XYZ file of C-alpha atoms in Angstrom:
408
model
C -23.514 -54.960 -20.844
C -20.419 -53.403 -19.252
C -16.857 -54.008 -20.375
C -14.591 -55.633 -17.710
C -12.755 -52.287 -17.409
C -16.017 -50.575 -16.496
C -16.846 -53.294 -13.940
C -13.420 -52.853 -12.364
C -14.027 -49.093 -12.044
C -17.472 -49.673 -10.556
C -16.027 -51.953 -7.891
C -14.186 -49.004 -6.395
C -17.029 -46.515 -6.896
C -18.835 -47.265 -3.629
C -15.640 -47.180 -1.446
C -14.654 -43.960 -3.266
C -18.026 -42.365 -2.451
C -17.822 -43.437 1.230
C -14.238 -42.152 1.571
C -15.088 -38.813 -0.112
C -18.100 -38.244 2.179
C -16.142 -39.321 5.272
C -13.145 -37.094 4.335
C -15.492 -34.117 4.070
C -17.193 -34.910 7.347
C -13.885 -35.055 9.201
C -13.009 -31.591 7.797
C -16.441 -30.184 8.624
C -16.394 -31.412 12.224
C -12.864 -30.083 12.797
C -13.701 -26.699 11.289
C -16.943 -26.380 13.251
C -15.276 -27.275 16.584
C -12.374 -24.924 15.854
C -14.824 -22.092 14.951
C -16.755 -22.523 18.206
C -13.534 -22.571 20.222
C -12.233 -19.516 18.284
C -15.426 -17.577 19.084
C -15.014 -18.474 22.746
C -11.321 -17.438 22.888
C -11.426 -14.351 20.723
C -14.929 -12.933 21.409
C -16.800 -14.367 24.395
C -13.881 -14.670 26.866
C -12.303 -11.253 26.327
C -15.771 -9.661 26.409
C -16.467 -11.287 29.728
C -13.127 -10.165 31.095
C -13.549 -6.644 29.723
C -10.490 -6.952 27.482
C -10.118 -5.805 23.828
C -9.455 -8.990 21.813
C -7.265 -6.970 19.427
C -5.069 -5.579 22.216
C -1.373 -6.562 22.102
C -1.523 -8.186 25.551
C -4.363 -10.503 24.651
C -2.891 -11.501 21.257
C 0.505 -12.392 22.823
C -1.053 -14.156 25.829
C -3.483 -16.246 23.806
C -0.931 -17.342 21.173
C 1.611 -18.170 23.831
C -0.957 -20.305 25.705
C -1.956 -21.903 22.423
C 1.674 -22.873 21.816
C 2.012 -24.324 25.291
C -1.274 -26.283 24.922
C -0.238 -27.702 21.553
C 3.198 -28.563 22.985
C 1.551 -30.475 25.810
C -0.596 -32.406 23.378
C 2.409 -33.296 21.199
C 4.485 -34.249 24.243
C 1.937 -36.565 25.946
C -0.218 -37.920 23.066
C 0.576 -41.320 21.527
C 2.663 -40.956 18.407
C 3.443 -37.342 19.285
C 0.417 -36.184 17.285
C 1.809 -37.391 13.994
C 4.879 -36.296 12.005
C 6.170 -32.747 11.888
C 4.294 -31.087 8.984
C 7.347 -28.861 8.239
C 9.156 -32.024 7.071
C 6.294 -33.596 5.132
C 4.618 -32.976 1.717
C 0.906 -32.472 1.505
C 0.270 -36.165 0.639
C 2.469 -38.360 2.795
C 2.644 -41.916 4.148
C -0.106 -43.116 6.492
C 0.412 -42.310 10.163
C -0.491 -44.779 12.926
C -4.151 -44.501 14.017
C -3.006 -43.985 17.633
C -1.556 -40.580 16.656
C -4.828 -39.261 15.209
C -6.581 -38.006 18.376
C -3.557 -35.894 19.355
C -3.163 -34.683 15.786
C -6.800 -33.512 15.672
C -6.609 -31.828 19.073
C -3.376 -30.044 18.102
C -4.926 -28.886 14.818
C -8.106 -27.577 16.487
C -6.080 -25.678 19.079
C -3.924 -24.088 16.446
C -6.798 -23.086 14.185
C -8.757 -21.616 17.122
C -5.776 -19.976 18.738
C -4.852 -17.901 15.692
C -1.810 -19.834 14.380
C -1.016 -18.895 10.764
C -1.464 -22.349 9.269
C -4.358 -24.012 7.458
C -6.071 -27.349 8.053
C -4.982 -29.068 4.857
C -1.992 -31.146 5.973
C -3.370 -32.605 9.224
C -6.784 -33.281 7.670
C -5.069 -35.042 4.794
C -3.008 -37.125 7.229
C -6.070 -38.095 9.298
C -8.156 -39.092 6.300
C -5.334 -41.103 4.700
C -4.660 -42.961 7.983
C -8.302 -43.815 8.475
C -8.825 -44.904 4.855
C -5.709 -47.146 4.860
C -6.505 -48.629 8.301
C -10.188 -49.375 7.649
C -9.971 -50.034 3.913
C -7.163 -52.602 4.179
C -9.280 -54.580 6.625
C -12.498 -54.399 4.632
C -10.792 -55.064 1.272
C -7.400 -56.716 1.915
C -6.709 -57.111 -1.808
C -6.691 -53.371 -2.382
C -3.236 -51.852 -1.668
C -2.475 -49.028 0.747
C -1.495 -46.773 -2.111
C -5.008 -46.983 -3.645
C -6.613 -46.037 -0.318
C -4.139 -43.185 0.041
C -5.074 -41.860 -3.425
C -8.833 -42.061 -2.679
C -8.499 -40.363 0.711
C -6.285 -37.581 -0.608
C -8.603 -36.980 -3.570
C -11.674 -36.854 -1.260
C -9.842 -34.440 1.059
C -8.776 -32.144 -1.781
C -12.329 -32.071 -3.029
C -13.633 -31.264 0.459
C -11.039 -28.581 1.132
C -11.688 -26.657 -2.121
C -15.351 -27.484 -2.639
C -14.722 -28.834 -6.114
C -13.214 -31.986 -7.675
C -11.280 -29.926 -10.257
C -8.182 -29.554 -8.058
C -8.028 -33.294 -7.501
C -8.419 -33.970 -11.254
C -5.518 -31.622 -12.009
C -3.207 -32.981 -9.311
C -3.783 -36.677 -9.969
C -3.627 -36.276 -13.740
C 0.126 -35.767 -13.321
C 0.725 -38.354 -10.600
C -1.326 -41.274 -11.922
C 0.816 -42.307 -14.811
C -1.137 -44.130 -17.530
C -0.056 -46.831 -19.881
C -1.523 -48.435 -22.992
C -3.201 -51.130 -20.901
C -4.798 -48.841 -18.269
C -5.926 -45.458 -19.664
C -5.452 -42.425 -17.444
C -9.167 -41.826 -17.030
C -9.709 -45.344 -15.848
C -7.305 -44.609 -13.013
C -8.881 -41.187 -12.405
C -12.429 -42.567 -12.171
C -12.379 -43.553 -8.491
C -10.304 -40.575 -7.230
C -12.666 -38.190 -9.052
C -15.634 -39.991 -7.522
C -14.103 -39.504 -4.057
C -13.284 -35.841 -4.793
C -16.802 -35.144 -6.103
C -18.391 -36.812 -3.036
C -16.092 -34.775 -0.759
C -16.905 -31.510 -2.566
C -20.661 -32.115 -2.576
C -20.683 -33.044 1.105
C -18.763 -29.904 2.003
C -21.178 -27.837 -0.077
C -24.127 -29.131 1.978
C -22.751 -27.476 5.100
C -20.695 -24.525 3.907
C -19.152 -23.269 0.688
C -15.382 -22.454 0.879
C -14.971 -18.764 -0.034
C -11.877 -18.256 -2.183
C -13.023 -15.792 -4.872
C -12.433 -12.092 -4.307
C -14.367 -9.078 -5.665
C -11.776 -8.143 -8.292
C -12.742 -6.005 -11.324
C -13.183 -8.016 -14.524
C -10.050 -8.388 -16.664
C -10.519 -7.360 -20.272
C -8.698 -8.559 -23.340
C -5.137 -9.828 -22.821
C -2.357 -7.531 -24.000
C 1.284 -8.339 -24.597
C 2.358 -5.947 -21.851
C 0.116 -7.842 -19.413
C 2.159 -10.972 -19.968
C 5.382 -9.161 -19.048
C 3.656 -7.525 -16.084
C 2.327 -10.894 -14.890
C 5.744 -12.528 -15.232
C 7.351 -9.770 -13.169
C 4.704 -10.064 -10.486
C 5.180 -13.824 -10.335
C 8.958 -13.373 -10.103
C 8.551 -10.885 -7.190
C 6.243 -13.352 -5.423
C 8.747 -16.190 -5.960
C 11.592 -14.034 -4.637
C 9.585 -13.289 -1.504
C 8.655 -16.945 -1.103
C 12.249 -18.079 -1.506
C 13.221 -15.998 1.536
C 10.878 -18.213 3.538
C 12.346 -21.316 1.867
C 15.804 -20.215 3.000
C 14.662 -19.283 6.518
C 12.501 -22.282 7.415
C 15.204 -24.958 7.741
C 17.389 -22.617 9.759
C 14.533 -21.593 12.026
C 13.508 -25.221 12.420
C 16.966 -26.294 13.496
C 17.280 -23.344 15.849
C 13.936 -23.876 17.560
C 14.366 -27.584 17.986
C 17.604 -27.163 19.904
C 15.314 -26.568 22.871
C 14.336 -30.273 22.564
C 11.116 -30.138 24.661
C 8.002 -29.538 22.544
C 6.317 -27.404 25.226
C 9.292 -25.020 25.273
C 9.557 -24.972 21.498
C 5.860 -24.354 20.876
C 5.492 -22.019 23.801
C 8.291 -19.821 22.469
C 6.822 -20.158 19.015
C 3.429 -19.036 20.218
C 5.053 -15.992 21.881
C 6.836 -15.080 18.605
C 3.572 -15.503 16.687
C 1.921 -13.202 19.210
C 4.534 -10.517 18.599
C 4.036 -10.878 14.853
C 0.287 -10.649 15.374
C 0.747 -7.407 17.276
C 2.921 -6.005 14.490
C 0.623 -7.051 11.658
C -2.670 -6.799 13.512
C -5.437 -9.422 13.889
C -5.859 -9.623 10.120
C -2.556 -11.548 9.932
C -3.739 -14.251 12.365
C -5.472 -17.590 11.597
C -5.363 -19.559 8.367
C -6.034 -16.467 6.205
C -9.058 -17.208 4.035
C -11.587 -15.097 5.928
C -8.910 -12.478 6.558
C -8.069 -12.096 2.881
C -11.781 -11.413 2.228
C -11.637 -8.618 4.842
C -8.480 -7.267 3.230
C -9.954 -7.285 -0.284
C -13.236 -5.658 0.700
C -11.603 -2.959 2.814
C -10.637 0.332 1.193
C -8.604 1.808 4.014
C -5.257 0.070 3.581
C -2.195 1.633 1.966
C 0.744 0.195 0.027
C 2.730 0.026 3.272
C -0.111 -1.829 5.050
C -0.381 -4.535 2.369
C 3.411 -4.977 2.356
C 3.389 -5.287 6.126
C 0.587 -7.871 6.004
C 2.479 -9.972 3.386
C 5.799 -9.920 5.234
C 4.314 -10.559 8.712
C 2.111 -13.393 7.413
C 5.063 -15.020 5.629
C 7.177 -14.731 8.764
C 4.328 -16.239 10.791
C 4.122 -19.200 8.367
C 7.876 -19.824 8.864
C 7.688 -19.523 12.654
C 4.589 -21.720 12.954
C 5.949 -24.428 10.686
C 9.437 -24.345 12.229
C 8.066 -24.799 15.755
C 5.950 -27.809 14.862
C 2.439 -26.476 14.939
C 0.120 -28.919 13.220
C -1.182 -27.296 10.027
C -0.666 -26.651 6.333
C 1.061 -23.841 4.453
C -1.093 -23.473 1.360
C -3.990 -21.394 2.677
C -1.850 -18.749 4.496
C 0.401 -18.608 1.388
C -2.687 -17.576 -0.594
C -3.234 -14.765 1.904
C 0.362 -13.618 1.342
C -0.260 -13.680 -2.414
C -3.411 -11.585 -2.076
C -1.679 -9.027 0.138
C 1.293 -8.798 -2.223
C -0.964 -8.517 -5.233
C -3.043 -5.719 -3.706
C 0.128 -3.907 -2.738
C 1.574 -4.151 -6.260
C -1.649 -3.026 -7.854
C -1.955 -0.020 -5.562
C 1.700 0.857 -6.185
C 1.342 0.579 -9.937
C -2.361 0.921 -10.640
C -1.824 0.661 -14.407
C -1.441 -3.071 -13.883
C -4.907 -4.574 -13.247
C -5.553 -6.041 -9.819
C -6.696 -9.295 -11.465
C -3.133 -9.747 -12.855
C -1.203 -8.703 -9.709
C -3.314 -10.882 -7.340
C -3.576 -14.024 -9.535
C 0.099 -13.943 -10.524
C 1.229 -13.358 -6.914
C -0.825 -16.324 -5.758
C 0.557 -18.429 -8.607
C 4.128 -17.647 -7.641
C 3.749 -18.159 -3.911
C 1.705 -21.393 -4.104
C 4.248 -22.661 -6.648
C 7.006 -21.984 -4.104
C 5.110 -23.774 -1.326
C 3.817 -26.820 -3.256
C 5.965 -26.995 -6.413
C 2.801 -28.134 -8.120
C 1.965 -26.209 -11.306
C -1.622 -27.483 -11.575
C -2.473 -26.593 -8.001
C -0.857 -23.145 -8.367
C -2.897 -22.427 -11.489
C -6.042 -23.665 -9.797
C -5.544 -21.479 -6.695
C -4.859 -18.427 -8.854
C -7.910 -19.074 -11.003
C -10.295 -19.779 -8.092
C -9.351 -16.650 -6.146
C -9.634 -14.478 -9.260
C -12.377 -16.408 -11.185
C -11.957 -14.770 -14.546
C -11.645 -17.098 -17.555
C -9.929 -14.447 -19.678
C -6.959 -14.739 -17.288
C -6.348 -18.439 -17.894
C -4.211 -18.041 -21.057
C -2.119 -15.384 -19.354
C -1.630 -17.546 -16.240
C -0.562 -20.491 -18.346
C 2.068 -18.352 -20.103
C 3.278 -16.760 -16.871
C 3.658 -20.240 -15.390
C 6.436 -21.051 -17.832
C 9.075 -18.527 -16.679
C 7.953 -19.069 -13.066
C 8.607 -22.808 -13.424
C 12.052 -22.057 -14.904
C 12.951 -19.867 -11.979
C 12.103 -22.647 -9.478
C 13.585 -25.582 -11.361
C 15.899 -27.446 -9.009
C 15.193 -25.107 -6.061
C 14.263 -26.548 -2.604
C 10.643 -26.549 -1.391
C 9.268 -24.773 1.672
C 10.162 -27.646 3.976
C 12.620 -28.376 6.780
C 15.268 -31.040 6.386
C 14.445 -34.358 8.008
């Protein structure tokens, strides 16, 4: 009853489901372990010692020790805990399975210790490595690229709690031809992304959306305002693009990973003291605190944005294992709140969504992912036409510009 094309798609459906569920479970276990360790380090331990967890001394001490611990893991684990994320895109080549334990430990320590990086890059690397290693043995005729696509789709679905992001990303990377329609090639990745998203939803729901007042009917002036906001966000992001390779080269002159990451942790501690505890960690929970609070001024939001961006550069340059998308969203939210409070005639929905769009575009150079992140943080369908229009000048500004990565 089924066409041969349909039978071919069904053959990959079960592996896609398994990979999607497994990708989500890896993320869930890592996040749960990191959350428990974070509670121990930032709540239980300082309470037992009679120390204020937000005190400058504790922030600097804990982040310095986190850097030393991650440096020891990278120094002594097989494969040096995977490649340096500062030199890798989000979806990269499979790493050797021997490097995965060290990579997971380094990620958990960084997440729990307050490092300003997200879990997306290491989780992606772990899931791709496992899928390629196990899948190529179970189904030798399926190529490593196909396993990489399924694992990355499942991970994206798990990270964002929806398969929409995976559909957008792979619709531009899976080139179709007249013999194999695009949706034939998207079938298995979307199956993996949906399985990852549903599995994540059984345990926790990623919180991206903010309580932003509803945006009314689009006006011509709003398009110009949004384009200016996106340009400001891109200008701020390009400072980080300029600084990261230089900081990476400077820090790695120390050679030894324990020295590099120990010094990096100390610098992150100083930045944490300057910006406060809200500028620590991956940024998703902290941006919720920032959006719900009514006590911050324009200067506070600007400080949060600048400090968080500096922390992303320092953490990535020193070799902490983590991703740059989630903390970049925090920077976009802080910048958007600052711009709205500075010029309150421009709705917060525009300043926040366009700031996120600009900064995520700088970090990923992926227009679909940038639009998705802007739309999911400010979930207002009336904004979508405006965001699509604002994307055009933003893309022109970044055409040919380097990404937020260090040179190999």
